[in-house]
């Protein structure tokens, strides 16, 4: 898989499939682009699909001190330029949604549609930001097993399938402690995207797992209510990662939306 050296980082990405319209898939924390494997397989027959790993997660190195959304959006801009992609549909899940808002703010002309999955528009409360700093320090002291123990139950629905637990722990194992800490510090610094919602003019799909405890359906409802051309889809039998826990329903919703978008 290719790596682009950009902004001092070796940015690892997947570039699969062919089609008139390109799709950019932005992953969740503390995972990497591999979380989209089932969607890439389904979409690549009809779309060009580009999937980066953020700095310090997956195979992109090294981690910065803080993976701010501004910094990650600059990486996205460089990647799209390198691939000569002028317009993409941007699909972001959770942290990927925070980044999708930033990509929209920086590069609205490059966005032909938005899919905001299991994410929220608001910034962290001071307590939330402090909790991320504690998490970052614990990660650097205790490592990725600790991260997997903390995050796996939060990412999946209550009483998850053992295969989903294994998949998530495996994805977390693809991070580095420095990358996890940087992502937490970057998310703590993200701006409030609530005022951005009214600026979004492209067709938008909002998706949420019905059993998402991290960014519950009420957050998705707020996004859908704030974006003029938004439609909301709830995915049954899934927590924060419907792409893994109910891939059939999630991929069908995603593919239906993407197939209907003009290139
Ligand atoms: C994610 O799934 O990307 C994160 O849990 C989001 C967050 O920590 O706010």
XYZ file of N, CA and C and ligand atoms in Angstrom:
798
model
N 0.835 -1.199 0.000
C 0.000 0.000 0.000
C 0.868 1.245 0.000
N 0.427 2.287 -0.692
C 1.307 3.453 -0.851
C 1.441 4.304 0.407
N 2.539 5.038 0.417
C 2.802 5.992 1.482
C 3.202 7.296 0.822
N 2.633 8.399 1.287
C 2.966 9.722 0.760
C 3.709 10.485 1.848
N 4.893 10.984 1.526
C 5.604 11.791 2.515
C 5.141 13.227 2.366
N 4.496 13.723 3.428
C 3.860 15.027 3.339
C 3.876 15.678 4.710
N 4.143 16.978 4.774
C 4.121 17.708 6.046
C 4.945 16.992 7.120
N 6.072 16.376 6.723
C 6.936 15.706 7.700
C 6.428 14.360 8.161
N 5.427 13.835 7.494
C 4.826 12.555 7.908
C 4.797 11.582 6.737
N 5.040 10.303 7.044
C 4.839 9.254 6.044
C 3.388 8.813 6.165
N 2.553 9.327 5.281
C 1.108 9.099 5.360
C 0.756 7.851 4.550
N 0.255 6.863 5.260
C -0.088 5.594 4.628
C -1.563 5.625 4.216
N -1.852 5.140 3.019
C -3.248 5.173 2.566
C -3.518 4.034 1.605
N -4.810 3.737 1.462
C -5.280 2.749 0.488
C -5.974 3.526 -0.628
N -5.757 3.116 -1.857
C -6.407 3.746 -3.010
C -6.931 2.590 -3.857
N -8.247 2.325 -3.748
C -8.812 1.125 -4.364
C -9.986 1.490 -5.257
N -10.249 0.631 -6.243
C -11.475 0.746 -7.024
C -11.423 1.799 -8.116
N -12.466 1.784 -8.896
C -12.607 2.715 -10.020
C -14.053 3.168 -10.086
N -14.266 4.347 -10.597
C -15.638 4.815 -10.755
C -15.625 6.300 -11.010
N -16.768 6.854 -11.410
C -16.809 8.278 -11.738
C -16.637 9.168 -10.515
N -17.026 8.687 -9.345
C -16.943 9.535 -8.145
C -16.019 8.915 -7.121
N -15.196 9.754 -6.454
C -14.276 9.238 -5.433
C -14.876 9.424 -4.039
N -14.449 8.551 -3.145
C -14.936 8.539 -1.765
C -13.737 8.506 -0.826
N -13.751 9.348 0.189
C -12.685 9.387 1.191
C -13.265 8.874 2.504
N -12.661 7.816 3.071
C -13.176 7.224 4.311
C -12.249 7.594 5.466
N -12.778 8.291 6.474
C -11.982 8.798 7.601
C -12.352 8.005 8.859
N -11.346 7.391 9.463
C -11.591 6.389 10.506
C -11.814 6.994 11.894
N -12.161 6.106 12.835
C -12.416 6.482 14.235
C -11.133 6.351 15.057
N -11.196 6.840 16.262
C -10.137 6.724 17.269
C -10.374 5.480 18.106
N -9.408 4.723 18.489
C -7.982 4.769 18.151
C -7.660 3.674 17.145
N -8.398 3.713 16.036
C -8.311 2.641 15.032
C -7.495 3.142 13.851
N -7.681 2.539 12.706
C -6.998 2.990 11.486
C -7.872 2.639 10.286
N -7.386 2.923 9.098
C -8.204 2.746 7.901
C -8.721 1.331 7.704
N -8.074 0.352 8.336
C -8.510 -1.040 8.211
C -9.913 -1.282 8.737
N -10.431 -0.349 9.539
C -11.798 -0.556 10.065
C -12.845 -0.503 8.947
N -12.455 0.053 7.791
C -13.390 0.184 6.668
C -13.290 -0.979 5.677
N -12.602 -2.068 6.045
C -12.298 -3.118 5.055
C -13.551 -3.625 4.327
N -14.628 -3.833 5.090
C -15.827 -4.408 4.442
C -16.486 -3.388 3.513
N -16.405 -2.111 3.874
C -16.991 -1.077 3.005
C -16.141 -0.903 1.744
N -14.815 -0.977 1.886
C -13.949 -0.841 0.713
C -14.269 -1.958 -0.275
N -14.404 -3.166 0.249
C -14.684 -4.306 -0.633
C -16.000 -4.089 -1.388
N -17.012 -3.581 -0.685
C -18.327 -3.408 -1.318
C -18.359 -2.223 -2.284
N -17.641 -1.149 -1.950
C -17.763 0.085 -2.743
C -16.834 0.112 -3.948
N -15.727 -0.626 -3.868
C -14.667 -0.444 -4.875
C -15.093 -0.865 -6.277
N -16.184 -1.635 -6.394
C -16.647 -2.030 -7.737
C -17.201 -0.824 -8.497
N -17.705 0.177 -7.775
C -18.368 1.313 -8.444
C -17.759 2.669 -8.117
N -16.809 2.699 -7.157
C -16.254 3.986 -6.716
C -14.744 3.857 -6.539
N -14.051 4.970 -6.701
C -12.658 5.023 -6.248
C -12.694 5.340 -4.750
N -12.012 4.532 -3.957
C -12.101 4.653 -2.502
C -10.709 4.931 -1.934
N -10.576 6.026 -1.215
C -9.284 6.429 -0.646
C -9.410 6.419 0.878
N -8.472 5.731 1.531
C -8.573 5.525 2.983
C -7.228 5.798 3.646
N -7.044 6.970 4.239
C -5.771 7.223 4.925
C -5.783 6.720 6.369
N -4.579 6.471 6.905
C -4.383 6.320 8.360
C -3.908 7.678 8.868
N -4.450 8.133 9.999
C -3.960 9.400 10.558
C -2.573 9.185 11.167
N -1.856 10.290 11.304
C -0.520 10.251 11.913
C -0.528 9.481 13.242
N 0.389 8.518 13.355
C 0.542 7.783 14.614
C -0.460 6.660 14.793
N -1.421 6.538 13.887
C -2.386 5.441 13.940
C -2.189 4.616 12.676
N -2.467 3.306 12.755
C -2.169 2.477 11.592
C -0.699 2.588 11.237
N -0.427 2.725 9.946
C 0.976 2.718 9.510
C 1.520 4.101 9.178
N 0.817 5.166 9.534
C 1.327 6.521 9.275
C 2.198 6.970 10.448
N 3.377 7.444 10.160
C 4.333 7.818 11.210
C 5.036 9.124 10.829
N 5.644 9.830 11.804
C 5.505 9.615 13.249
C 4.301 10.379 13.770
N 3.992 10.188 15.057
C 2.900 10.943 15.677
C 3.385 12.338 16.033
N 2.544 13.345 15.857
C 2.900 14.687 16.362
C 2.563 14.761 17.854
N 2.750 15.920 18.465
C 2.352 16.059 19.877
C 0.830 16.066 19.998
N 0.189 16.741 19.059
C -1.284 16.754 19.061
C -1.763 16.629 17.621
N -2.588 15.631 17.354
C -3.158 15.461 16.008
C -4.406 16.328 15.930
N -4.199 17.615 15.740
C -5.362 18.510 15.658
C -6.103 18.259 14.344
N -7.366 18.626 14.329
C -8.147 18.435 13.105
C -7.579 19.303 11.974
N -7.024 20.463 12.345
C -6.423 21.339 11.324
C -5.245 20.623 10.649
N -4.396 20.008 11.478
C -3.224 19.312 10.949
C -3.649 18.116 10.080
N -4.601 17.339 10.570
C -5.035 16.155 9.807
C -5.725 16.584 8.509
N -6.431 17.718 8.537
C -7.082 18.202 7.309
C -6.035 18.667 6.297
N -4.910 19.201 6.793
C -3.825 19.554 5.859
C -3.272 18.289 5.197
N -3.180 17.210 5.966
C -2.733 15.933 5.378
C -3.724 15.465 4.308
N -5.011 15.613 4.604
C -6.040 15.223 3.629
C -5.904 16.064 2.363
N -5.701 17.356 2.554
C -5.553 18.244 1.392
C -4.365 17.795 0.529
N -3.249 17.467 1.188
C -2.056 17.038 0.449
C -2.307 15.707 -0.262
N -3.008 14.820 0.402
C -3.291 13.511 -0.206
C -4.188 13.672 -1.440
N -5.238 14.489 -1.317
C -6.131 14.691 -2.469
C -5.366 15.338 -3.621
N -4.477 16.290 -3.291
C -3.668 16.927 -4.330
C -2.766 15.919 -5.012
N -2.112 15.075 -4.215
C -1.218 14.050 -4.752
C -1.968 13.090 -5.692
N -3.199 12.762 -5.324
C -3.989 11.813 -6.125
C -4.769 12.522 -7.238
N -4.612 13.842 -7.329
C -5.325 14.658 -8.320
C -6.839 14.459 -8.235
N -7.338 14.418 -7.021
C -8.787 14.297 -6.811
C -9.336 15.675 -6.474
N -10.182 16.194 -7.347
C -10.717 17.544 -7.112
C -11.937 17.533 -6.213
N -12.713 16.444 -6.308
C -13.932 16.362 -5.491
C -14.111 14.947 -4.968
N -14.463 14.850 -3.704
C -14.696 13.542 -3.084
C -15.945 13.610 -2.208
N -16.547 12.448 -2.012
C -17.537 12.318 -0.939
C -16.743 11.995 0.319
N -16.985 12.722 1.391
C -16.215 12.538 2.626
C -17.078 11.797 3.642
N -16.579 10.646 4.067
C -17.285 9.799 5.035
C -16.434 9.756 6.296
N -16.948 10.242 7.414
C -16.163 10.237 8.649
C -16.943 9.620 9.784
N -16.284 8.739 10.530
C -16.936 8.115 11.685
C -16.264 8.600 12.961
N -17.028 9.199 13.831
C -16.582 9.687 15.141
C -15.434 10.678 15.006
N -14.190 10.326 15.364
C -13.083 11.268 15.133
C -13.014 11.619 13.647
N -13.334 10.644 12.804
C -13.380 10.915 11.360
C -14.436 11.959 11.024
N -15.517 12.006 11.818
C -16.536 13.033 11.630
C -16.012 14.404 12.052
N -15.260 14.443 13.175
C -14.660 15.726 13.589
C -13.750 16.252 12.468
N -13.011 15.311 11.881
C -12.107 15.703 10.789
C -12.906 16.107 9.540
N -14.005 15.408 9.290
C -14.831 15.751 8.111
C -15.358 17.184 8.225
N -15.754 17.597 9.431
C -16.202 18.989 9.606
C -15.070 19.954 9.239
N -13.840 19.617 9.651
C -12.695 20.496 9.374
C -12.376 20.509 7.872
N -12.482 19.345 7.235
C -12.255 19.287 5.788
C -13.297 20.165 5.085
N -14.539 20.084 5.545
C -15.581 20.937 4.953
C -15.221 22.416 5.124
N -14.739 22.790 6.341
C -14.415 24.213 6.570
C -13.246 24.657 5.689
N -12.239 23.772 5.552
C -11.043 24.171 4.787
C -11.217 24.037 3.283
N -11.961 23.022 2.854
C -11.998 22.677 1.425
C -13.425 22.424 0.932
N -14.343 23.341 1.140
C -15.739 23.020 0.782
C -15.907 22.663 -0.689
N -15.089 23.277 -1.553
C -15.260 23.006 -2.987
C -14.836 21.584 -3.350
N -14.094 20.928 -2.456
C -13.627 19.561 -2.739
C -14.617 18.507 -2.251
N -15.686 18.935 -1.588
C -16.606 17.979 -0.959
C -17.898 17.910 -1.780
N -18.205 16.709 -2.317
C -19.433 16.592 -3.128
C -20.568 15.972 -2.331
N -20.253 15.478 -1.129
C -21.276 14.934 -0.240
C -20.612 14.585 1.069
N -21.410 14.487 2.132
C -20.851 14.196 3.459
C -21.628 13.052 4.089
N -20.894 12.147 4.732
C -21.536 11.122 5.549
C -20.929 11.231 6.940
N -21.760 11.562 7.912
C -21.303 11.807 9.279
C -21.853 10.684 10.148
N -20.958 9.782 10.584
C -21.387 8.575 11.280
C -20.949 8.628 12.746
N -21.862 8.323 13.645
C -21.507 8.137 15.056
C -20.530 9.210 15.521
N -20.949 10.449 15.330
C -20.081 11.569 15.687
C -20.926 12.642 16.343
N -20.296 13.742 16.695
C -21.064 14.842 17.266
C -20.449 16.159 16.828
N -21.268 17.214 16.875
C -20.787 18.510 16.400
C -20.102 19.300 17.501
N -20.512 19.117 18.743
C -20.015 19.962 19.828
C -18.552 19.708 20.155
N -17.929 20.711 20.802
C -16.558 20.551 21.303
C -16.608 19.844 22.654
N -15.425 19.534 23.209
C -15.366 18.924 24.544
C -15.708 19.958 25.618
N -16.307 19.497 26.688
C -16.388 20.323 27.897
C -14.977 20.376 28.504
N -14.705 21.331 29.415
C -13.388 21.344 30.076
C -13.094 20.006 30.765
N -14.111 19.379 31.352
C -13.908 18.079 32.020
C -13.563 17.013 30.989
N -14.249 17.063 29.848
C -13.973 16.086 28.782
C -12.553 16.224 28.266
N -12.114 17.469 28.076
C -10.752 17.703 27.581
C -9.726 17.238 28.610
N -10.006 17.477 29.893
C -9.083 17.033 30.945
C -9.018 15.499 30.968
N -10.151 14.866 30.762
C -10.179 13.400 30.717
C -9.337 12.857 29.571
N -9.321 13.564 28.452
C -8.486 13.115 27.315
C -6.998 13.219 27.672
N -6.614 14.271 28.409
C -5.213 14.418 28.804
C -4.810 13.277 29.756
N -5.698 12.941 30.667
C -5.419 11.809 31.570
C -5.278 10.524 30.754
N -6.165 10.352 29.789
C -6.116 9.145 28.935
C -4.788 9.109 28.171
N -4.378 10.273 27.656
C -3.121 10.335 26.891
C -1.943 9.923 27.773
N -1.904 10.451 28.985
C -0.786 10.107 29.890
C -0.811 8.634 30.266
N -1.984 8.118 30.563
C -2.083 6.692 30.903
C -1.648 5.823 29.734
N -1.998 6.247 28.531
C -1.616 5.478 27.343
C -0.090 5.406 27.234
N 0.554 6.555 27.439
C 2.016 6.587 27.303
C 2.675 5.752 28.393
N 2.032 5.667 29.565
C 2.608 4.862 30.657
C 2.264 3.381 30.532
N 1.053 3.090 30.079
C 0.568 1.703 30.197
C 0.450 0.961 28.868
N 0.427 1.671 27.755
C 0.492 0.997 26.461
C -0.853 0.605 25.864
N -0.760 -0.097 24.736
C -1.946 -0.340 23.909
C -2.908 -1.372 24.490
N -2.408 -2.307 25.328
C -3.350 -3.254 25.954
C -4.318 -2.504 26.849
N -3.777 -1.536 27.577
C -4.630 -0.702 28.441
C -5.638 0.046 27.567
N -5.181 0.598 26.459
C -6.086 1.322 25.560
C -7.200 0.391 25.070
N -6.815 -0.807 24.671
C -7.820 -1.756 24.162
C -8.817 -2.122 25.260
N -8.324 -2.302 26.482
C -9.241 -2.625 27.589
C -10.227 -1.480 27.837
N -9.731 -0.253 27.736
C -10.591 0.901 27.973
C -11.601 1.116 26.851
N -11.106 1.034 25.613
C -11.907 1.505 24.480
C -12.842 0.453 23.898
N -12.450 -0.824 23.928
C -13.262 -1.825 23.225
C -14.708 -1.848 23.725
N -14.927 -1.874 25.052
C -16.341 -1.877 25.485
C -17.075 -0.597 25.121
N -16.360 0.519 25.044
C -17.046 1.782 24.701
C -17.424 1.829 23.222
N -16.624 1.147 22.393
C -16.842 1.241 20.951
C -17.947 0.304 20.461
N -18.183 -0.774 21.227
C -19.139 -1.783 20.760
C -20.418 -1.722 21.589
N -21.475 -2.362 21.054
C -22.745 -2.396 21.785
C -22.569 -3.255 23.042
N -23.491 -3.107 24.013
C -23.427 -3.992 25.178
C -23.533 -5.452 24.717
N -22.809 -6.344 25.369
C -22.805 -7.761 25.012
C -22.426 -7.983 23.536
N -21.271 -7.497 23.130
C -20.893 -7.561 21.714
C -20.510 -8.975 21.266
N -20.531 -9.184 19.963
C -20.101 -10.473 19.406
C -18.595 -10.636 19.640
N -18.150 -11.831 20.031
C -16.712 -12.048 20.267
C -15.864 -11.668 19.046
N -16.373 -11.901 17.849
C -15.592 -11.556 16.649
C -15.388 -10.047 16.546
N -16.398 -9.290 16.954
C -16.264 -7.819 16.911
C -15.237 -7.361 17.940
N -15.245 -7.990 19.106
C -14.252 -7.646 20.145
C -12.851 -7.921 19.612
N -12.680 -9.079 19.015
C -11.347 -9.434 18.478
C -10.928 -8.437 17.396
N -11.866 -8.096 16.520
C -11.539 -7.180 15.412
C -11.106 -5.816 15.947
N -11.830 -5.309 16.946
C -11.516 -3.977 17.472
C -10.171 -3.998 18.201
N -9.933 -5.042 19.001
C -8.648 -5.115 19.713
C -7.498 -5.213 18.718
N -7.730 -5.941 17.645
C -6.686 -6.063 16.620
C -6.415 -4.698 15.967
N -7.476 -3.958 15.666
C -7.298 -2.626 15.047
C -6.549 -1.687 16.005
N -6.900 -1.734 17.290
C -6.222 -0.864 18.260
C -4.736 -1.231 18.333
N -4.433 -2.508 18.168
C -3.033 -2.957 18.174
C -2.220 -2.375 17.030
N -2.878 -1.798 16.045
C -2.173 -1.169 14.923
C -1.764 0.264 15.209
N -2.096 0.771 16.401
C -1.725 2.159 16.745
C -0.339 2.181 17.396
N 0.093 3.361 17.779
C 1.251 3.496 18.672
C 0.756 4.298 19.877
N 1.342 4.092 21.071
C 0.916 4.893 22.228
C 1.046 6.391 21.942
N 2.108 6.785 21.259
C 2.277 8.220 20.971
C 1.166 8.719 20.040
N 0.753 7.885 19.100
C -0.316 8.277 18.177
C -1.654 8.385 18.886
N -1.912 7.461 19.812
C -3.161 7.510 20.583
C -3.182 8.776 21.442
N -2.068 9.065 22.102
C -2.002 10.269 22.949
C -2.189 11.523 22.096
N -1.548 11.539 20.936
C -1.656 12.712 20.055
C -3.089 12.903 19.567
N -3.762 11.801 19.280
C -5.154 11.899 18.812
C -6.042 12.442 19.924
N -5.847 11.944 21.153
C -6.658 12.470 22.265
C -6.399 13.964 22.450
N -5.132 14.358 22.389
C -4.823 15.782 22.595
C -5.368 16.625 21.442
N -5.332 16.067 20.246
C -5.878 16.794 19.088
C -7.385 16.937 19.178
N -8.063 15.860 19.608
C -9.532 15.943 19.716
C -9.941 16.934 20.802
N -9.131 16.996 21.879
C -9.441 17.941 22.966
C -9.395 19.382 22.466
N -8.581 19.627 21.440
C -8.422 20.991 20.914
C -9.399 21.313 19.785
N -10.242 20.358 19.417
C -11.088 20.619 18.238
C -12.102 21.714 18.542
N -12.457 22.495 17.513
C -13.435 23.563 17.740
C -14.853 22.997 17.788
N -15.757 23.828 18.245
C -17.179 23.485 18.204
C -17.635 23.556 16.749
N -18.122 22.440 16.236
C -18.586 22.429 14.835
C -20.080 22.728 14.722
N -20.738 23.050 15.832
C -22.189 23.333 15.745
C -22.489 24.466 14.765
N -21.697 25.581 14.798
C -21.994 26.646 13.824
C -21.716 26.240 12.376
N -20.924 25.183 12.198
C -20.605 24.714 10.835
C -21.818 24.064 10.175
N -22.703 23.491 11.006
C -23.797 22.687 10.434
C -24.609 23.485 9.412
N -24.925 24.729 9.767
C -25.776 25.544 8.876
C -25.052 25.946 7.591
N -23.720 25.776 7.556
C -22.961 26.138 6.352
C -22.884 24.979 5.355
N -23.314 23.804 5.767
C -23.153 22.616 4.910
C -24.268 22.599 3.862
N -23.869 22.670 2.611
C -24.848 22.791 1.532
C -24.911 21.532 0.660
N -24.003 20.592 0.891
C -23.986 19.386 0.054
C -24.921 18.329 0.654
N -25.366 17.348 -0.174
C -26.179 16.266 0.377
C -25.424 15.568 1.505
N -26.134 15.295 2.590
C -25.492 14.757 3.787
C -26.305 13.593 4.340
N -25.591 12.520 4.644
C -26.205 11.373 5.316
C -25.637 11.312 6.729
N -26.511 11.208 7.705
C -26.090 11.052 9.102
C -26.453 9.626 9.508
N -25.476 8.907 10.047
C -25.689 7.498 10.390
C -25.323 7.303 11.854
N -26.104 6.482 12.549
C -25.748 6.189 13.941
C -26.195 4.778 14.307
N -25.337 4.083 15.059
C -25.723 2.790 15.623
C -26.745 3.030 16.727
N -27.826 2.254 16.704
C -28.898 2.496 17.688
C -28.418 2.340 19.120
N -27.340 1.546 19.322
C -26.852 1.317 20.686
C -25.521 2.030 20.933
N -25.302 3.113 20.203
C -24.069 3.888 20.391
C -24.144 4.639 21.719
N -23.261 4.287 22.655
C -23.231 4.971 23.948
C -22.247 6.124 23.979
N -21.288 6.149 23.043
C -20.260 7.210 23.022
C -20.802 8.484 22.382
N -21.425 8.343 21.247
C -22.085 9.478 20.578
C -23.509 9.002 20.259
N -24.392 9.110 21.241
C -25.719 8.487 21.127
C -26.571 9.081 20.005
N -27.645 8.384 19.631
C -28.514 8.858 18.551
C -28.951 10.313 18.710
N -29.065 10.821 19.934
C -29.478 12.227 20.112
C -28.467 13.181 19.462
N -27.181 12.800 19.450
C -26.162 13.648 18.802
C -26.362 13.649 17.289
N -26.679 12.478 16.755
C -26.929 12.379 15.305
C -28.162 13.196 14.931
N -29.179 13.171 15.807
C -30.400 13.949 15.528
C -30.082 15.439 15.477
N -29.184 15.893 16.374
C -28.813 17.325 16.364
C -28.123 17.686 15.048
N -27.228 16.809 14.586
C -26.537 17.092 13.325
C -27.557 17.138 12.181
N -28.419 16.123 12.136
C -29.391 16.050 11.029
C -30.330 17.257 11.040
N -30.665 17.740 12.246
C -31.566 18.898 12.335
C -30.869 20.182 11.889
N -29.539 20.212 12.005
C -28.809 21.443 11.711
C -28.324 21.565 10.277
N -28.351 20.454 9.522
C -27.838 20.470 8.145
C -29.039 20.436 7.193
N -29.077 21.388 6.266
C -30.281 21.563 5.447
C -30.637 20.311 4.634
N -29.635 19.665 4.050
C -29.934 18.558 3.124
C -29.567 17.205 3.741
N -29.856 17.050 5.038
C -29.436 15.829 5.726
C -30.570 14.814 5.850
N -30.164 13.560 5.831
C -31.083 12.445 6.108
C -30.422 11.596 7.186
N -31.195 11.081 8.106
C -30.654 10.305 9.232
C -31.049 8.836 9.088
N -30.073 7.958 9.265
C -30.338 6.514 9.242
C -29.821 5.917 10.543
N -30.655 5.136 11.211
C -30.249 4.422 12.429
C -29.955 2.972 12.067
N -28.836 2.467 12.583
C -28.443 1.092 12.265
C -28.714 0.218 13.487
N -29.605 -0.777 13.345
C -29.910 -1.635 14.502
C -28.761 -2.600 14.795
N -28.713 -3.077 16.028
C -27.736 -4.106 16.390
C -26.305 -3.616 16.364
N -26.112 -2.320 16.579
C -24.746 -1.777 16.504
C -24.562 -0.668 17.534
N -23.348 -0.594 18.065
C -22.955 0.503 18.932
C -22.296 1.602 18.116
N -21.081 1.991 18.556
C -20.395 3.140 17.964
C -19.764 2.806 16.602
N -19.640 1.515 16.300
C -18.976 1.116 15.045
C -19.917 0.269 14.186
N -20.993 0.862 13.662
C -21.917 0.052 12.855
C -21.256 -0.535 11.609
N -20.173 0.067 11.146
C -19.462 -0.484 9.977
C -18.900 -1.873 10.277
N -18.652 -2.165 11.561
C -18.139 -3.480 11.968
C -19.232 -4.363 12.568
N -20.168 -3.753 13.283
C -21.134 -4.574 14.028
C -22.371 -4.940 13.206
N -22.719 -4.106 12.255
C -23.809 -4.448 11.330
C -23.406 -3.973 9.934
N -22.352 -4.585 9.376
C -21.817 -4.074 8.116
C -22.821 -4.141 6.971
N -23.730 -5.112 6.991
C -24.684 -5.220 5.869
C -25.578 -3.981 5.824
N -26.185 -3.629 6.972
C -27.092 -2.474 6.996
C -26.314 -1.177 6.789
N -25.138 -1.092 7.417
C -24.352 0.140 7.299
C -23.921 0.363 5.850
N -23.399 -0.681 5.240
C -22.872 -0.541 3.881
C -23.994 -0.275 2.894
N -25.155 -0.881 3.137
C -26.287 -0.634 2.234
C -26.691 0.844 2.294
N -26.734 1.410 3.494
C -27.102 2.832 3.632
C -26.059 3.712 2.957
N -24.787 3.380 3.184
C -23.699 4.179 2.615
C -23.696 4.088 1.083
N -23.791 2.864 0.579
C -23.740 2.660 -0.873
C -24.932 3.332 -1.552
N -26.120 3.238 -0.929
C -27.310 3.870 -1.506
C -27.123 5.374 -1.632
N -26.541 5.979 -0.602
C -26.310 7.418 -0.626
C -25.275 7.775 -1.682
N -24.150 7.045 -1.704
C -23.065 7.370 -2.625
C -23.491 7.153 -4.078
N -24.265 6.097 -4.311
C -24.703 5.819 -5.690
C -25.594 6.946 -6.214
N -26.280 7.632 -5.303
C -27.186 8.702 -5.728
C -26.534 10.076 -5.842
N -25.264 10.172 -5.483
C -24.577 11.476 -5.530
C -24.048 11.764 -6.930
N -24.199 12.993 -7.420
C -23.529 13.320 -8.683
C -22.012 13.287 -8.500
N -21.292 12.838 -9.537
C -19.824 12.790 -9.459
C -19.277 14.207 -9.367
C -13.850 7.881 18.161
O -14.533 6.849 18.095
O -13.301 8.362 17.164
C -13.685 8.537 19.502
O -14.177 7.735 20.507
C -14.297 9.884 19.510
C -14.054 10.625 20.780
O -13.287 10.193 21.645
O -14.656 11.709 20.926
